[in-house]
């Protein structure tokens, strides 16, 4: 890809995308999954908690629980990947392409959780992915426009 140095506006968009990806990583500590147990109590779990269940010494996990734990691991890795591409790619358009793929993958994986189990953290994460997608599309258009400086 052709290297184009950042101008002030593109730099601000890149930094805003980095900040939103950091917020997305922090959102992974909020409850994404909720479930009702037999007594009617609500139990909730964040992706970080689910990953600790996977790598912890919890025995007796069912196949569904292991699948959900792996899904949560990927949900955590997607904003980390997007953050590092946005932070380290300063001159190419690769950060925008990876950001689009991360946003699509993040929303798809969150929506692959059964609808009855989606909690507040997942809804906020989807809204934030839509905002990141909007910033990415603006950054792509800014890259195609002529520089005035």
mmCIF file with all atom_site columns, N, CA and C in Angstrom, residues 28 47 51 54-55 67-81 102 105-106 108-110 112 129:
data_model
loop_
_atom_site.group_PDB
_atom_site.id
_atom_site.type_symbol
_atom_site.label_atom_id
_atom_site.label_alt_id
_atom_site.label_comp_id
_atom_site.label_asym_id
_atom_site.label_entity_id
_atom_site.label_seq_id
_atom_site.pdbx_PDB_ins_code
_atom_site.Cartn_x
_atom_site.Cartn_y
_atom_site.Cartn_z
_atom_site.occupancy
_atom_site.B_iso_or_equiv
_atom_site.pdbx_formal_charge
_atom_site.auth_seq_id
_atom_site.auth_comp_id
_atom_site.auth_asym_id
_atom_site.auth_atom_id
_atom_site.pdbx_PDB_model_num
ATOM 1  N N  . UNK A 1 28  ? -14.920 -5.282  27.899 1.00 0.00 ? 28  UNK A N  1
ATOM 2  C CA . UNK A 1 28  ? -14.892 -6.742  28.035 1.00 0.00 ? 28  UNK A CA 1
ATOM 3  C C  . UNK A 1 28  ? -14.911 -7.174  29.492 1.00 0.00 ? 28  UNK A C  1
ATOM 4  N N  . UNK A 1 47  ? -16.565 -11.438 29.436 1.00 0.00 ? 47  UNK A N  1
ATOM 5  C CA . UNK A 1 47  ? -15.640 -12.270 28.664 1.00 0.00 ? 47  UNK A CA 1
ATOM 6  C C  . UNK A 1 47  ? -14.359 -12.618 29.430 1.00 0.00 ? 47  UNK A C  1
ATOM 7  N N  . UNK A 1 51  ? -13.005 -16.419 30.144 1.00 0.00 ? 51  UNK A N  1
ATOM 8  C CA . UNK A 1 51  ? -11.675 -16.895 29.765 1.00 0.00 ? 51  UNK A CA 1
ATOM 9  C C  . UNK A 1 51  ? -10.947 -17.463 30.973 1.00 0.00 ? 51  UNK A C  1
ATOM 10 N N  . UNK A 1 54  ? -12.020 -20.868 31.394 1.00 0.00 ? 54  UNK A N  1
ATOM 11 C CA . UNK A 1 54  ? -11.424 -21.780 30.424 1.00 0.00 ? 54  UNK A CA 1
ATOM 12 C C  . UNK A 1 54  ? -10.012 -22.179 30.844 1.00 0.00 ? 54  UNK A C  1
ATOM 13 N N  . UNK A 1 55  ? -9.211  -21.200 31.265 1.00 0.00 ? 55  UNK A N  1
ATOM 14 C CA . UNK A 1 55  ? -7.820  -21.473 31.626 1.00 0.00 ? 55  UNK A CA 1
ATOM 15 C C  . UNK A 1 55  ? -7.639  -21.784 33.107 1.00 0.00 ? 55  UNK A C  1
ATOM 16 N N  . UNK A 1 67  ? -17.248 -23.849 24.404 1.00 0.00 ? 67  UNK A N  1
ATOM 17 C CA . UNK A 1 67  ? -17.464 -23.073 23.178 1.00 0.00 ? 67  UNK A CA 1
ATOM 18 C C  . UNK A 1 67  ? -17.694 -21.598 23.503 1.00 0.00 ? 67  UNK A C  1
ATOM 19 N N  . UNK A 1 68  ? -18.483 -21.325 24.522 1.00 0.00 ? 68  UNK A N  1
ATOM 20 C CA . UNK A 1 68  ? -18.743 -19.938 24.929 1.00 0.00 ? 68  UNK A CA 1
ATOM 21 C C  . UNK A 1 68  ? -17.459 -19.281 25.442 1.00 0.00 ? 68  UNK A C  1
ATOM 22 N N  . UNK A 1 69  ? -16.617 -20.021 26.147 1.00 0.00 ? 69  UNK A N  1
ATOM 23 C CA . UNK A 1 69  ? -15.350 -19.478 26.649 1.00 0.00 ? 69  UNK A CA 1
ATOM 24 C C  . UNK A 1 69  ? -14.408 -19.128 25.501 1.00 0.00 ? 69  UNK A C  1
ATOM 25 N N  . UNK A 1 70  ? -14.344 -19.979 24.482 1.00 0.00 ? 70  UNK A N  1
ATOM 26 C CA . UNK A 1 70  ? -13.499 -19.696 23.313 1.00 0.00 ? 70  UNK A CA 1
ATOM 27 C C  . UNK A 1 70  ? -14.044 -18.499 22.552 1.00 0.00 ? 70  UNK A C  1
ATOM 28 N N  . UNK A 1 71  ? -15.358 -18.399 22.435 1.00 0.00 ? 71  UNK A N  1
ATOM 29 C CA . UNK A 1 71  ? -15.986 -17.244 21.800 1.00 0.00 ? 71  UNK A CA 1
ATOM 30 C C  . UNK A 1 71  ? -15.623 -15.961 22.543 1.00 0.00 ? 71  UNK A C  1
ATOM 31 N N  . UNK A 1 72  ? -15.637 -16.015 23.865 1.00 0.00 ? 72  UNK A N  1
ATOM 32 C CA . UNK A 1 72  ? -15.280 -14.834 24.658 1.00 0.00 ? 72  UNK A CA 1
ATOM 33 C C  . UNK A 1 72  ? -13.803 -14.478 24.511 1.00 0.00 ? 72  UNK A C  1
ATOM 34 N N  . UNK A 1 73  ? -12.944 -15.477 24.348 1.00 0.00 ? 73  UNK A N  1
ATOM 35 C CA . UNK A 1 73  ? -11.527 -15.210 24.114 1.00 0.00 ? 73  UNK A CA 1
ATOM 36 C C  . UNK A 1 73  ? -11.333 -14.447 22.807 1.00 0.00 ? 73  UNK A C  1
ATOM 37 N N  . UNK A 1 74  ? -12.052 -14.848 21.773 1.00 0.00 ? 74  UNK A N  1
ATOM 38 C CA . UNK A 1 74  ? -11.961 -14.150 20.485 1.00 0.00 ? 74  UNK A CA 1
ATOM 39 C C  . UNK A 1 74  ? -12.563 -12.750 20.598 1.00 0.00 ? 74  UNK A C  1
ATOM 40 N N  . UNK A 1 75  ? -13.639 -12.600 21.377 1.00 0.00 ? 75  UNK A N  1
ATOM 41 C CA . UNK A 1 75  ? -14.240 -11.275 21.585 1.00 0.00 ? 75  UNK A CA 1
ATOM 42 C C  . UNK A 1 75  ? -13.247 -10.333 22.261 1.00 0.00 ? 75  UNK A C  1
ATOM 43 N N  . UNK A 1 76  ? -12.385 -10.852 23.118 1.00 0.00 ? 76  UNK A N  1
ATOM 44 C CA . UNK A 1 76  ? -11.356 -10.027 23.771 1.00 0.00 ? 76  UNK A CA 1
ATOM 45 C C  . UNK A 1 76  ? -10.226 -9.707  22.799 1.00 0.00 ? 76  UNK A C  1
ATOM 46 N N  . UNK A 1 77  ? -9.837  -10.660 21.961 1.00 0.00 ? 77  UNK A N  1
ATOM 47 C CA . UNK A 1 77  ? -8.690  -10.463 21.064 1.00 0.00 ? 77  UNK A CA 1
ATOM 48 C C  . UNK A 1 77  ? -8.977  -9.494  19.916 1.00 0.00 ? 77  UNK A C  1
ATOM 49 N N  . UNK A 1 78  ? -10.224 -9.382  19.503 1.00 0.00 ? 78  UNK A N  1
ATOM 50 C CA . UNK A 1 78  ? -10.559 -8.516  18.361 1.00 0.00 ? 78  UNK A CA 1
ATOM 51 C C  . UNK A 1 78  ? -10.248 -7.041  18.646 1.00 0.00 ? 78  UNK A C  1
ATOM 52 N N  . UNK A 1 79  ? -10.697 -6.439  19.761 1.00 0.00 ? 79  UNK A N  1
ATOM 53 C CA . UNK A 1 79  ? -10.331 -5.032  19.975 1.00 0.00 ? 79  UNK A CA 1
ATOM 54 C C  . UNK A 1 79  ? -8.841  -4.829  20.250 1.00 0.00 ? 79  UNK A C  1
ATOM 55 N N  . UNK A 1 80  ? -8.166  -5.835  20.789 1.00 0.00 ? 80  UNK A N  1
ATOM 56 C CA . UNK A 1 80  ? -6.719  -5.721  20.995 1.00 0.00 ? 80  UNK A CA 1
ATOM 57 C C  . UNK A 1 80  ? -6.016  -5.639  19.647 1.00 0.00 ? 80  UNK A C  1
ATOM 58 N N  . UNK A 1 81  ? -6.422  -6.488  18.705 1.00 0.00 ? 81  UNK A N  1
ATOM 59 C CA . UNK A 1 81  ? -5.858  -6.454  17.353 1.00 0.00 ? 81  UNK A CA 1
ATOM 60 C C  . UNK A 1 81  ? -6.140  -5.113  16.678 1.00 0.00 ? 81  UNK A C  1
ATOM 61 N N  . UNK A 1 102 ? -12.381 -5.902  11.982 1.00 0.00 ? 102 UNK A N  1
ATOM 62 C CA . UNK A 1 102 ? -12.560 -6.093  13.425 1.00 0.00 ? 102 UNK A CA 1
ATOM 63 C C  . UNK A 1 102 ? -13.973 -5.706  13.856 1.00 0.00 ? 102 UNK A C  1
ATOM 64 N N  . UNK A 1 105 ? -16.359 -8.441  12.596 1.00 0.00 ? 105 UNK A N  1
ATOM 65 C CA . UNK A 1 105 ? -16.163 -9.676  13.358 1.00 0.00 ? 105 UNK A CA 1
ATOM 66 C C  . UNK A 1 105 ? -16.676 -9.522  14.791 1.00 0.00 ? 105 UNK A C  1
ATOM 67 N N  . UNK A 1 106 ? -16.427 -8.370  15.404 1.00 0.00 ? 106 UNK A N  1
ATOM 68 C CA . UNK A 1 106 ? -16.884 -8.151  16.770 1.00 0.00 ? 106 UNK A CA 1
ATOM 69 C C  . UNK A 1 106 ? -18.390 -8.162  16.883 1.00 0.00 ? 106 UNK A C  1
ATOM 70 N N  . UNK A 1 108 ? -20.491 -9.529  14.746 1.00 0.00 ? 108 UNK A N  1
ATOM 71 C CA . UNK A 1 108 ? -20.968 -10.871 14.408 1.00 0.00 ? 108 UNK A CA 1
ATOM 72 C C  . UNK A 1 108 ? -20.808 -11.830 15.585 1.00 0.00 ? 108 UNK A C  1
ATOM 73 N N  . UNK A 1 109 ? -19.659 -11.779 16.265 1.00 0.00 ? 109 UNK A N  1
ATOM 74 C CA . UNK A 1 109 ? -19.434 -12.688 17.389 1.00 0.00 ? 109 UNK A CA 1
ATOM 75 C C  . UNK A 1 109 ? -20.326 -12.363 18.581 1.00 0.00 ? 109 UNK A C  1
ATOM 76 N N  . UNK A 1 110 ? -20.553 -11.080 18.825 1.00 0.00 ? 110 UNK A N  1
ATOM 77 C CA . UNK A 1 110 ? -21.449 -10.722 19.926 1.00 0.00 ? 110 UNK A CA 1
ATOM 78 C C  . UNK A 1 110 ? -22.874 -11.167 19.612 1.00 0.00 ? 110 UNK A C  1
ATOM 79 N N  . UNK A 1 112 ? -23.630 -13.666 17.870 1.00 0.00 ? 112 UNK A N  1
ATOM 80 C CA . UNK A 1 112 ? -23.711 -15.127 17.844 1.00 0.00 ? 112 UNK A CA 1
ATOM 81 C C  . UNK A 1 112 ? -24.020 -15.698 19.227 1.00 0.00 ? 112 UNK A C  1
ATOM 82 N N  . UNK A 1 129 ? -18.860 -0.431  18.473 1.00 0.00 ? 129 UNK A N  1
ATOM 83 C CA . UNK A 1 129 ? -18.335 -0.928  17.197 1.00 0.00 ? 129 UNK A CA 1
ATOM 84 C C  . UNK A 1 129 ? -18.929 -0.164  16.023 1.00 0.00 ? 129 UNK A C  1
#
